[in-house]
Tab-separated table of C-alpha atoms in Angstrom:
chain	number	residue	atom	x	y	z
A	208	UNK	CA	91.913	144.247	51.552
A	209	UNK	CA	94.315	142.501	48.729
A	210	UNK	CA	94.839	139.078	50.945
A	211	UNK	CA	93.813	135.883	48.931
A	212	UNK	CA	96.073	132.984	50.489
A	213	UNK	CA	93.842	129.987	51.837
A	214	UNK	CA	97.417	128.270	53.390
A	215	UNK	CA	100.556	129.590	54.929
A	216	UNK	CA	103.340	127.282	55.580
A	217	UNK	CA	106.351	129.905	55.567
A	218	UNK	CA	106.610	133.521	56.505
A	219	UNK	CA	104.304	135.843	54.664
A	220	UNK	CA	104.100	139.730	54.542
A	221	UNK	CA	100.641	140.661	55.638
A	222	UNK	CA	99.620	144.634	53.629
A	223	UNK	CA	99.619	147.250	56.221
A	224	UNK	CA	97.479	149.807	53.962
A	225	UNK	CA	95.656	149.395	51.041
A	226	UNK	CA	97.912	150.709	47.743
A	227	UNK	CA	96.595	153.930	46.075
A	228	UNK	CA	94.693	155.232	48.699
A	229	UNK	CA	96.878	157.116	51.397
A	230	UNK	CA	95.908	157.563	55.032
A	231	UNK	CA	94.551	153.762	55.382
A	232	UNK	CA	96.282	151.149	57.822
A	233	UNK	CA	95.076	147.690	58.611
A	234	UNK	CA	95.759	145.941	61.133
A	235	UNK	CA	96.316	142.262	62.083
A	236	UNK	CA	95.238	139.795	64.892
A	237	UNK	CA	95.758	135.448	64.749
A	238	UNK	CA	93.229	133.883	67.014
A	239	UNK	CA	95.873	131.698	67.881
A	240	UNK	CA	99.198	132.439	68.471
A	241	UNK	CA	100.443	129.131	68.824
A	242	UNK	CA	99.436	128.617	65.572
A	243	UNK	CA	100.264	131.430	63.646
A	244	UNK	CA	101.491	134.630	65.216
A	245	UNK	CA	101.971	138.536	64.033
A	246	UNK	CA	105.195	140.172	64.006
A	247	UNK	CA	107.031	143.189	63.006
A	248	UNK	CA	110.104	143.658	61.159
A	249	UNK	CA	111.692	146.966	59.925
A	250	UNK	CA	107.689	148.444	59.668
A	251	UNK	CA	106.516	145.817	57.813
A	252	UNK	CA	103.738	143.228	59.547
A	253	UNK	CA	104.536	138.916	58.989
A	254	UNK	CA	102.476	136.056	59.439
A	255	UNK	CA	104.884	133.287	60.802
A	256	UNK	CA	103.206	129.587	60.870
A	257	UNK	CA	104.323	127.532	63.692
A	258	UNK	CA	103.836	124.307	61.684
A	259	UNK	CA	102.949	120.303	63.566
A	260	UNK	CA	101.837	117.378	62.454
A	261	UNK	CA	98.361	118.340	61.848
A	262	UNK	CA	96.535	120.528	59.703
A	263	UNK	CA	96.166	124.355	62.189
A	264	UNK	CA	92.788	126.003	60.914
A	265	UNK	CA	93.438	129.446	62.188
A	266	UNK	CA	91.342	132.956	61.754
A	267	UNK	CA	92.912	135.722	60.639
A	268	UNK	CA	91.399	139.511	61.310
A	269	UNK	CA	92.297	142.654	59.257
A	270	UNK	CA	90.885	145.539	60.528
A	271	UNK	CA	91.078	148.667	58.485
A	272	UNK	CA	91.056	152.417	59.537
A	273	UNK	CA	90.135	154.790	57.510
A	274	UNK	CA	89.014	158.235	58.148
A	275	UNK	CA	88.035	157.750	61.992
A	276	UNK	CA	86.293	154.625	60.805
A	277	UNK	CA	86.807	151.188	61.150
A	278	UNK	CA	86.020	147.713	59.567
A	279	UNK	CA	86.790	144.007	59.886
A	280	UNK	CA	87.462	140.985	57.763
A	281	UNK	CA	87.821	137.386	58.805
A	282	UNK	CA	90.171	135.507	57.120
A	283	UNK	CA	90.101	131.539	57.167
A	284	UNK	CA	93.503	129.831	56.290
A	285	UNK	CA	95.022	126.943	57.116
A	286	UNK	CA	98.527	126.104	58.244
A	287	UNK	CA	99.187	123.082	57.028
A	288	UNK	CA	100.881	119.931	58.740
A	289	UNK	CA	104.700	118.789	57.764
A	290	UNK	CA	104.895	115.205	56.644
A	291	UNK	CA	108.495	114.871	56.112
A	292	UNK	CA	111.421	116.051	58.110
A	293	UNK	CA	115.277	115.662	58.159
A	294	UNK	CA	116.425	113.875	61.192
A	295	UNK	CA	118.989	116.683	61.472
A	296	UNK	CA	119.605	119.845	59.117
A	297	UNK	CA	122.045	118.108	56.206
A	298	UNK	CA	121.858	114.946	57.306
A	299	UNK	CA	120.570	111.877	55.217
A	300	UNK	CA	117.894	110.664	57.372
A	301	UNK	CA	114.635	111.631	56.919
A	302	UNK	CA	111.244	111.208	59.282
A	303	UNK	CA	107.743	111.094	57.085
A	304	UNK	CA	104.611	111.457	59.249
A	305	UNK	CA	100.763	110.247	58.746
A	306	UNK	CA	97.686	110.346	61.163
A	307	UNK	CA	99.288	107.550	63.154
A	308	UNK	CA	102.343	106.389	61.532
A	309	UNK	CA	106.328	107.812	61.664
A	310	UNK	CA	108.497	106.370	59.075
A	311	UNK	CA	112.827	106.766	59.840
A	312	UNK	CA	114.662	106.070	57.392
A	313	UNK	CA	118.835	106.388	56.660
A	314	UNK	CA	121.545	105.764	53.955
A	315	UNK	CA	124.733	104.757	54.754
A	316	UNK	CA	127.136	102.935	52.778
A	317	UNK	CA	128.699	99.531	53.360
A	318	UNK	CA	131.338	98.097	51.499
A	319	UNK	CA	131.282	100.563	48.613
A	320	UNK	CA	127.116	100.004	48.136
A	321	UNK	CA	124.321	102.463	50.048
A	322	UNK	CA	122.009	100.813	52.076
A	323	UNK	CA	118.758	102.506	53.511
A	324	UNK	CA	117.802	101.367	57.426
A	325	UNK	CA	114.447	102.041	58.393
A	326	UNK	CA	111.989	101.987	61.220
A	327	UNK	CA	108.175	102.094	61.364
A	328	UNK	CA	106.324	103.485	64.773
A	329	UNK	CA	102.530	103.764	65.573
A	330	UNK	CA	101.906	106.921	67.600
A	331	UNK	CA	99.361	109.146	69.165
A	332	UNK	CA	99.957	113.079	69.217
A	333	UNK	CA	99.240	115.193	72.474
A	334	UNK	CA	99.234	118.303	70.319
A	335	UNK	CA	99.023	120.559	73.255
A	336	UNK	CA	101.502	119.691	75.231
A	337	UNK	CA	103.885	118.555	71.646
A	338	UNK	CA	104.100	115.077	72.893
A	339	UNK	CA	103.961	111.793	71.129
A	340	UNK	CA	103.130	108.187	72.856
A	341	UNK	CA	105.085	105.974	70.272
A	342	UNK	CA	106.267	101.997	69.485
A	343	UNK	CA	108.002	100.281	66.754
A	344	UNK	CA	105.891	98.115	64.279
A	345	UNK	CA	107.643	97.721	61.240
A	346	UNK	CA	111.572	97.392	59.838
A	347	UNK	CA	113.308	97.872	56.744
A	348	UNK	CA	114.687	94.370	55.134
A	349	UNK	CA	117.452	94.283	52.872
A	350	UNK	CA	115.672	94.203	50.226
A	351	UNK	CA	113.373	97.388	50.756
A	352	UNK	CA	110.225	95.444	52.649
A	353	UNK	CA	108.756	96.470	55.123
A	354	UNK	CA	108.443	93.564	57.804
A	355	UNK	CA	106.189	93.067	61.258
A	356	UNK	CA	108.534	93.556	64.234
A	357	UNK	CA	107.749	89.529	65.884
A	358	UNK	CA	106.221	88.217	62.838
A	359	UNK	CA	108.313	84.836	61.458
A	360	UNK	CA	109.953	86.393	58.740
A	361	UNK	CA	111.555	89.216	61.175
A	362	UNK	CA	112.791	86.183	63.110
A	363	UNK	CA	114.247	84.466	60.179
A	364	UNK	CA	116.086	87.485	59.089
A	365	UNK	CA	117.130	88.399	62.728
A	366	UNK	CA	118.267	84.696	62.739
A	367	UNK	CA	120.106	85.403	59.314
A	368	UNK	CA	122.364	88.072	60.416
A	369	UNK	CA	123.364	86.028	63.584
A	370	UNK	CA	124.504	83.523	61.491
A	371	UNK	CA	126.164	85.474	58.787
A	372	UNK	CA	127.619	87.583	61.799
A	373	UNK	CA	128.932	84.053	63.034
A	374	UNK	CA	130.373	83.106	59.089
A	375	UNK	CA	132.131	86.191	58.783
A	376	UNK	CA	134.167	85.361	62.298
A	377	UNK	CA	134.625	82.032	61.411
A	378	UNK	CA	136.264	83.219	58.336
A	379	UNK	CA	138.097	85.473	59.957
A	380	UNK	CA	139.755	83.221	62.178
A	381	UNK	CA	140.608	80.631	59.430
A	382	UNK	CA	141.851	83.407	57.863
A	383	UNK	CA	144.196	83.826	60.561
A	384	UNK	CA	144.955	80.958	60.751
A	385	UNK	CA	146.134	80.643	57.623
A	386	UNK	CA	148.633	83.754	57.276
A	387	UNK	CA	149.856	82.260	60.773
A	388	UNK	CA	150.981	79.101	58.855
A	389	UNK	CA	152.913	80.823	56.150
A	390	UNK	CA	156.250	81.204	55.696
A	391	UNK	CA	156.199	84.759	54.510
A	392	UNK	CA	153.389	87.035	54.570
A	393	UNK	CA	152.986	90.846	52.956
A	394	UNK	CA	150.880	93.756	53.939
A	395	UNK	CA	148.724	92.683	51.332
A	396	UNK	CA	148.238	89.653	52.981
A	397	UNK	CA	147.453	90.883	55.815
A	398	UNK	CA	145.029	93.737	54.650
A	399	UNK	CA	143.102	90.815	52.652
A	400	UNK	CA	142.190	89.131	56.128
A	401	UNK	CA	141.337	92.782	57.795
A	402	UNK	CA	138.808	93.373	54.866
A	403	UNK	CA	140.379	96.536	53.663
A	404	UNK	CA	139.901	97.233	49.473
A	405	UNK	CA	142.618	96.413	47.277
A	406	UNK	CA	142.666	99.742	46.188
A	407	UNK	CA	144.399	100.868	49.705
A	408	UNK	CA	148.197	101.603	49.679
A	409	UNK	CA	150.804	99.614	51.768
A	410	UNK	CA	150.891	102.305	53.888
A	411	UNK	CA	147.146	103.046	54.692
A	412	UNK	CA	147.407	99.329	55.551
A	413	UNK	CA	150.620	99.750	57.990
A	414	UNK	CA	149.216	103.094	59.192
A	415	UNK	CA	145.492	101.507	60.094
A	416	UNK	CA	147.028	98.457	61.512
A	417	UNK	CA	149.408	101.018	63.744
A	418	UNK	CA	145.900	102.980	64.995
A	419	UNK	CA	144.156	99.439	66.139
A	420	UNK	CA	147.255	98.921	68.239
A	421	UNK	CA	148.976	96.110	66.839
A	422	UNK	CA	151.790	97.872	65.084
A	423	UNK	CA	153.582	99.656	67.674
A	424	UNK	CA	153.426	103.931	66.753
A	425	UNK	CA	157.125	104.621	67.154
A	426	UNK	CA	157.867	102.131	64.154
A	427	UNK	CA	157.289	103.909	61.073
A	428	UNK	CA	156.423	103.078	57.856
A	429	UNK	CA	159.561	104.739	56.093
A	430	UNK	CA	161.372	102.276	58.515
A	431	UNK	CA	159.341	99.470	57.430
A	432	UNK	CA	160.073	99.801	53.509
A	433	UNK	CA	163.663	99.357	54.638
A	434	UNK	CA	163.318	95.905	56.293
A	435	UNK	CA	164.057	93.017	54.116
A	436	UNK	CA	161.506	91.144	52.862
A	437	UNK	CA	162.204	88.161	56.469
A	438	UNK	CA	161.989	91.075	58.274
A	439	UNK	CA	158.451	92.179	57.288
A	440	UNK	CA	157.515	89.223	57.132
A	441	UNK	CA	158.444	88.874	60.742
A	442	UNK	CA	156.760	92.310	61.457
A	443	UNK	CA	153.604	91.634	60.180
A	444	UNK	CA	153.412	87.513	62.260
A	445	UNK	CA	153.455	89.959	65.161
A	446	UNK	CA	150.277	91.397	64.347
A	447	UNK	CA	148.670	88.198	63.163
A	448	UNK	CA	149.906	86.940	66.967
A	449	UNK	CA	148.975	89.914	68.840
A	450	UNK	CA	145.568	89.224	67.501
A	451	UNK	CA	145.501	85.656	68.667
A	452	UNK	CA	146.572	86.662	72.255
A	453	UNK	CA	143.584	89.016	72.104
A	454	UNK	CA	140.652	85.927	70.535
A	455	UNK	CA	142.746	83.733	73.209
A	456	UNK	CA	141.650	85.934	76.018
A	457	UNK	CA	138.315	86.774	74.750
A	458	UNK	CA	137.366	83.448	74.971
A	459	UNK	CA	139.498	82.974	78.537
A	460	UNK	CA	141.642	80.237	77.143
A	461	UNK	CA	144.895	79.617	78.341
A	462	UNK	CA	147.928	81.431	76.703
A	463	UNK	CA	149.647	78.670	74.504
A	464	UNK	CA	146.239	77.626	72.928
A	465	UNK	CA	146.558	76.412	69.761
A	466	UNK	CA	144.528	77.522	66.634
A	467	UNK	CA	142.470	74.342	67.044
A	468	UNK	CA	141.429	75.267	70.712
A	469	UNK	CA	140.051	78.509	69.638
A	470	UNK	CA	138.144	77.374	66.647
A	471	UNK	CA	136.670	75.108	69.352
A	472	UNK	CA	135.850	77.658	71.656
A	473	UNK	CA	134.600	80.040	68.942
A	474	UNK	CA	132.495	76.858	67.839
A	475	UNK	CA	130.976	76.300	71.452
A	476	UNK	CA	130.567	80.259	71.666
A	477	UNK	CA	128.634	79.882	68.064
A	478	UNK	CA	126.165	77.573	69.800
A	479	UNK	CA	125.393	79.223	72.589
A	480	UNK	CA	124.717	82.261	70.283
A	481	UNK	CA	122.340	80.810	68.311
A	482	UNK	CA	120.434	78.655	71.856
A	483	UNK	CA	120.432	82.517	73.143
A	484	UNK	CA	118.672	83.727	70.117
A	485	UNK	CA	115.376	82.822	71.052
A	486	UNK	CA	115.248	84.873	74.599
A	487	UNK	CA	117.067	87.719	73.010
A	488	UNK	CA	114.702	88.373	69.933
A	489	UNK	CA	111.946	87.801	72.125
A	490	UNK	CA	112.867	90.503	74.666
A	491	UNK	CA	113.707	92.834	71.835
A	492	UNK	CA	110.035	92.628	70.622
A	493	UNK	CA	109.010	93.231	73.703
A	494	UNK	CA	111.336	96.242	74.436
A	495	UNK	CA	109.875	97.419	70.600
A	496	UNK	CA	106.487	97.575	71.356
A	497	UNK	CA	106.689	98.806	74.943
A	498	UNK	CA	105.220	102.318	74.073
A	499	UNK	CA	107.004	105.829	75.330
A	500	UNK	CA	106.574	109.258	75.565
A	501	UNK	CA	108.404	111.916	73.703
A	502	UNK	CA	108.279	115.594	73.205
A	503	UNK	CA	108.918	117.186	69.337
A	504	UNK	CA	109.820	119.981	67.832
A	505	UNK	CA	110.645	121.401	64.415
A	506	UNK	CA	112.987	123.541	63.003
A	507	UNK	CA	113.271	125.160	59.863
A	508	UNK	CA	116.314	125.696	57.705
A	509	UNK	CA	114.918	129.128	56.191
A	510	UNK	CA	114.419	127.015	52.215
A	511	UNK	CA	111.167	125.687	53.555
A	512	UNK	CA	112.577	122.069	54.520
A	513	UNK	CA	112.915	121.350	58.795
A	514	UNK	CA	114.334	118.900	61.045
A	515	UNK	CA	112.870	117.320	63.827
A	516	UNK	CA	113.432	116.678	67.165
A	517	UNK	CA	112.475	114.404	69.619
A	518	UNK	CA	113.473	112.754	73.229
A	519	UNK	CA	111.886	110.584	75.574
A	520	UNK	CA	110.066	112.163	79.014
A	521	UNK	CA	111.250	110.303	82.060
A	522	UNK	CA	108.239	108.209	82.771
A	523	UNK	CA	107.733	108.358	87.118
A	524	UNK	CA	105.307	105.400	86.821
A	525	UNK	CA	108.569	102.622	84.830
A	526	UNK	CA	111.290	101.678	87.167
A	527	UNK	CA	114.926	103.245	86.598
A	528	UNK	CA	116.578	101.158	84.196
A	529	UNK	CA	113.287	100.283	81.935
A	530	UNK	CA	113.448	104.160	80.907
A	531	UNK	CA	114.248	105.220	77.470
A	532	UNK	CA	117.494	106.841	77.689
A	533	UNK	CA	120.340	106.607	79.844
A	534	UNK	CA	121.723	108.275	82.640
A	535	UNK	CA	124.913	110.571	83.382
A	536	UNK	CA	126.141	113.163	85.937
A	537	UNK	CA	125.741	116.268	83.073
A	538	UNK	CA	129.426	117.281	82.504
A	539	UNK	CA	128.781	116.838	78.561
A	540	UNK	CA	131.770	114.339	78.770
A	541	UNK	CA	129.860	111.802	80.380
A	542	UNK	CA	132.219	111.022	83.206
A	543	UNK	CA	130.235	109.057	85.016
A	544	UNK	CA	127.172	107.761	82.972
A	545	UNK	CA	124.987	104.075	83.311
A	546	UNK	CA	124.085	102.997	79.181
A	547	UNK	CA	121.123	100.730	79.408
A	548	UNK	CA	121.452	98.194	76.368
A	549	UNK	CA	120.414	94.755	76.944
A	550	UNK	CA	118.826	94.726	80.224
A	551	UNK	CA	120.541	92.711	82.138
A	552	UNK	CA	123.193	93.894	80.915
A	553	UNK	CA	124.555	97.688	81.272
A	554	UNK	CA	127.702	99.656	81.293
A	555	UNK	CA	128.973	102.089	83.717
A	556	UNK	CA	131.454	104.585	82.910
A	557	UNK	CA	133.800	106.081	85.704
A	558	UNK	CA	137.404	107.296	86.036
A	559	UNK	CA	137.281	107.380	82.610
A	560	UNK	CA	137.275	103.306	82.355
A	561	UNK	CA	134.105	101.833	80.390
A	562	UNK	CA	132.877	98.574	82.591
A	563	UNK	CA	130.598	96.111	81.297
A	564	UNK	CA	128.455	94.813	83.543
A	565	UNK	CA	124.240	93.448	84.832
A	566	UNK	CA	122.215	95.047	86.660
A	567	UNK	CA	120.271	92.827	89.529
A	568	UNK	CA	116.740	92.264	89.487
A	569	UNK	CA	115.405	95.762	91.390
A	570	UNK	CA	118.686	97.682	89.968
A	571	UNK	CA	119.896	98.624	92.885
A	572	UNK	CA	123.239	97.253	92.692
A	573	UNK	CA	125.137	96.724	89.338
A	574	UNK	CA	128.675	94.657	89.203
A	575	UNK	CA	130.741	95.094	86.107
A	576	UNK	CA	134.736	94.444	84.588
A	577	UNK	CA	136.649	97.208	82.934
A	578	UNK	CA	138.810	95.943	79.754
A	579	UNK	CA	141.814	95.251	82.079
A	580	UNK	CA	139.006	92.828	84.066
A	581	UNK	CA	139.029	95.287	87.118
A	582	UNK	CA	135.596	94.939	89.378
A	583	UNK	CA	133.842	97.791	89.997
A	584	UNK	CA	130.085	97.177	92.398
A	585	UNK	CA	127.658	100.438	92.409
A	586	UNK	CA	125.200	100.697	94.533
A	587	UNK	CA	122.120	102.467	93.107
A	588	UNK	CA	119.487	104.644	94.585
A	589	UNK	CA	116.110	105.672	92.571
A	590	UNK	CA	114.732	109.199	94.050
A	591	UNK	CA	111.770	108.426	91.157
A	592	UNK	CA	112.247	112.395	89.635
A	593	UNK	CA	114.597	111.425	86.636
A	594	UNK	CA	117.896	111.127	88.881
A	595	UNK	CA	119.923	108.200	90.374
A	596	UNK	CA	122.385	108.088	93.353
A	597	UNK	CA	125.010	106.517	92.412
A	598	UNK	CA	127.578	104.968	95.363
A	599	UNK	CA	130.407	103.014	94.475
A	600	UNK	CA	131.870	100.674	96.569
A	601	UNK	CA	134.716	100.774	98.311
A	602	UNK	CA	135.102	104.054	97.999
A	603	UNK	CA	133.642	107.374	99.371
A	604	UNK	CA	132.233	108.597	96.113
A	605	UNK	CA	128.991	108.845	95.917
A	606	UNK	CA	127.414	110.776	92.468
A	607	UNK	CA	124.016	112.005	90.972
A	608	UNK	CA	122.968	110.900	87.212
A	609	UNK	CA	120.164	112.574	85.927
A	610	UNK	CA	118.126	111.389	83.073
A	611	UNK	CA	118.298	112.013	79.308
A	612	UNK	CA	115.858	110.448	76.738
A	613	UNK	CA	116.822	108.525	73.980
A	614	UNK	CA	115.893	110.319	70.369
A	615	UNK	CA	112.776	108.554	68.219
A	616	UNK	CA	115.273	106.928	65.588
């Protein structure tokens, strides 16, 4: 019987007769399935592998007929495991797997340089049921090492980017400040403080400045070019004010604060950043290394490369809001939907307003503000199967969220 392979990782053509010597026909059978199966296509018999993250010793038998007789042949082969998978077909992040590790990494590109993010889980398999039990251990640092999630150096870094998150602002409102104090100011100005490339056009600049709101739509750019150079000017103090009003109310200071009052408050706000550091970082090891469940799966692309993936199981014994995932009512536009993202803290979605909000200590009630600083109050039911009644106040709505599982990334 001319069959020699020892692996099969993609789809093979199994013979069906022996060549040169008419009236023979062999036939296949996998003892398992699962593993490798037997199919027919257009009168031709295929070994398909169903590849995982082990090694799959599976038997093949040929049995040949010849003649009225019969005889059998055991074939050993081995469908080996996949150790590296794209996060999605095309995309440009990438899962490797060990015995017990899962590496994720990701390019993207940041200020005209690519950066790769990465994160490092421990993990047992449940190969029968395709489940992994999985927590984080590891991230990528800026500088391609990879550091232990809690460990001091994670801290400083964590620490780092607070502070160079609270630089950048700082800047930003100086620079502000500054353009505020001129006498005239250009577009150029203007789209130096809002971190856009020289390279940009006046236009891109007016046109990106019109999508964030601050330029009204129905003035045009072709309008614009015809202002005199007072009258820009004066166009473009609007936005620098309308951007003050909105840092004025962010920080809930009254409306005629001066640029000195906000620095303050952005200086207090700086503070109580960094005193909050501590709790947070500590609660996001935690959250880390709390271990979950997920089911996997793998796909191939047909050129021998697959993508995986992967969502946490709603876990019966973890209360509601300490799943990992989130909740909605299933209309695929998320109409009304609960986002989990720094316990206490959660948003609601509803009437197609986003509200910001906590949760209170048994999350069965959560109180939240919309962007206009309308209240909304929920009140929250657990039926412990992966679904949440949902009642909110003051009205006689009353809605069920079912559970989806965050991805392993």
């Amino acid at each position: 019987i001319p069959f020699t392979a020892k692996t099969i990782n993609d789809r093979r053509r199994l013979p069906s007769e022996i060549a040169g010597a008419p009236g023979t026909q062999i036939t296949w059978t996998s003892n398992k399935e699962e593993s490798l199966s037997r199919e027919e296509d257009g009168g031709e018999i295929w070994a398909v592998p169903h590849r995982d993250l082990r090694d799959l010793p599976v038997q093949l038998t040929a049995t040949l007929a010849y003649n009225g007789q019969t005889a059998s042949k055991v074939f050993d082969v081995t469908v080996e495991r996949i150790t590296e998978a794209k996060y999605r077909n095309g995309s440009n992040a990438t899962y490797t797997f060990t015995d017990s590790t899962i590496t994720f990494t990701a390019t993207r590109q940041s200020q005209g340089k690519a950066h790769t993010d990465g994160i490092r889980w421990a993990y047992t398999l449940d190969p029968a049921q395709r489940r992994i039990t999985a927590h984080q251990t590891h991230i990528l640092s800026e500088d391609g090492r990879w550091i232990t999630i809690g460990s001091a150096e994670h801290k400083q870094q964590e620490m780092a980017r607070v502070e160079d998150g609270i630089a950048v602002e700082r800047k930003f409102i100086n620079a502000l400040k500054t353009l505020s104090e001129k006498t005239s100011v250009t577009l150029r100005d203007l789209g130096q403080v809002f971190g856009f490339e020289p390279s940009e056009s006046e236009e891109y600049i007016y046109q990106a400045m019109q999508k964030r709101g601050y330029i009204p739509s129905e003035q045009k750019y072709e309008d614009f070019q015809k202002l005199s150079d007072a009258e820009k000017s004066a166009v473009i103090q609007e936005v620098v004010s309308s951007h003050k009003k909105g840092i004025i109310e962010h920080y809930g200071l009254s409306a005629d604060a001066d640029w000195a009052a906000i620095l303050d408050a952005f200086n207090a706000d700086a503070a109580q950043q960094k005193k909050s550091y501590e709790n947070e970082f500590q609660a996001f090891v935690s959250e880390a290394k709390t271990p979950y469940v997920y089911t996997y799966s793998f796909d191939e692309d047909g050129a021998g490369s697959y993508s995986c993936t992967t969502q946490a199981v709603h876990d019966s014994t973890k209360k509601w809001f300490e799943q990992a995932g989130w909740y909605s009512d299933n209309s695929g536009s998320y109409e009304v939907a609960f986002n989990l993202y720094n316990l206490p803290n959660a948003g609601f979605r509803y009437n197609n307003q986003g509200y910001n909000g906590t949760l209170n200590g048994d999350g069965t009630e959560f109180k939240g503000k919309n962007s206009d600083g309308e209240e909304i109050t929920c009140n929250i039911t657990d039926k412990k199967d992966g679904t949440l009644s949902v009642a909110v106040a003051g009205t006689s709505e009353t809605y069920t969220l079912a559970f989806s599982g965050y991805s392993l990334r």
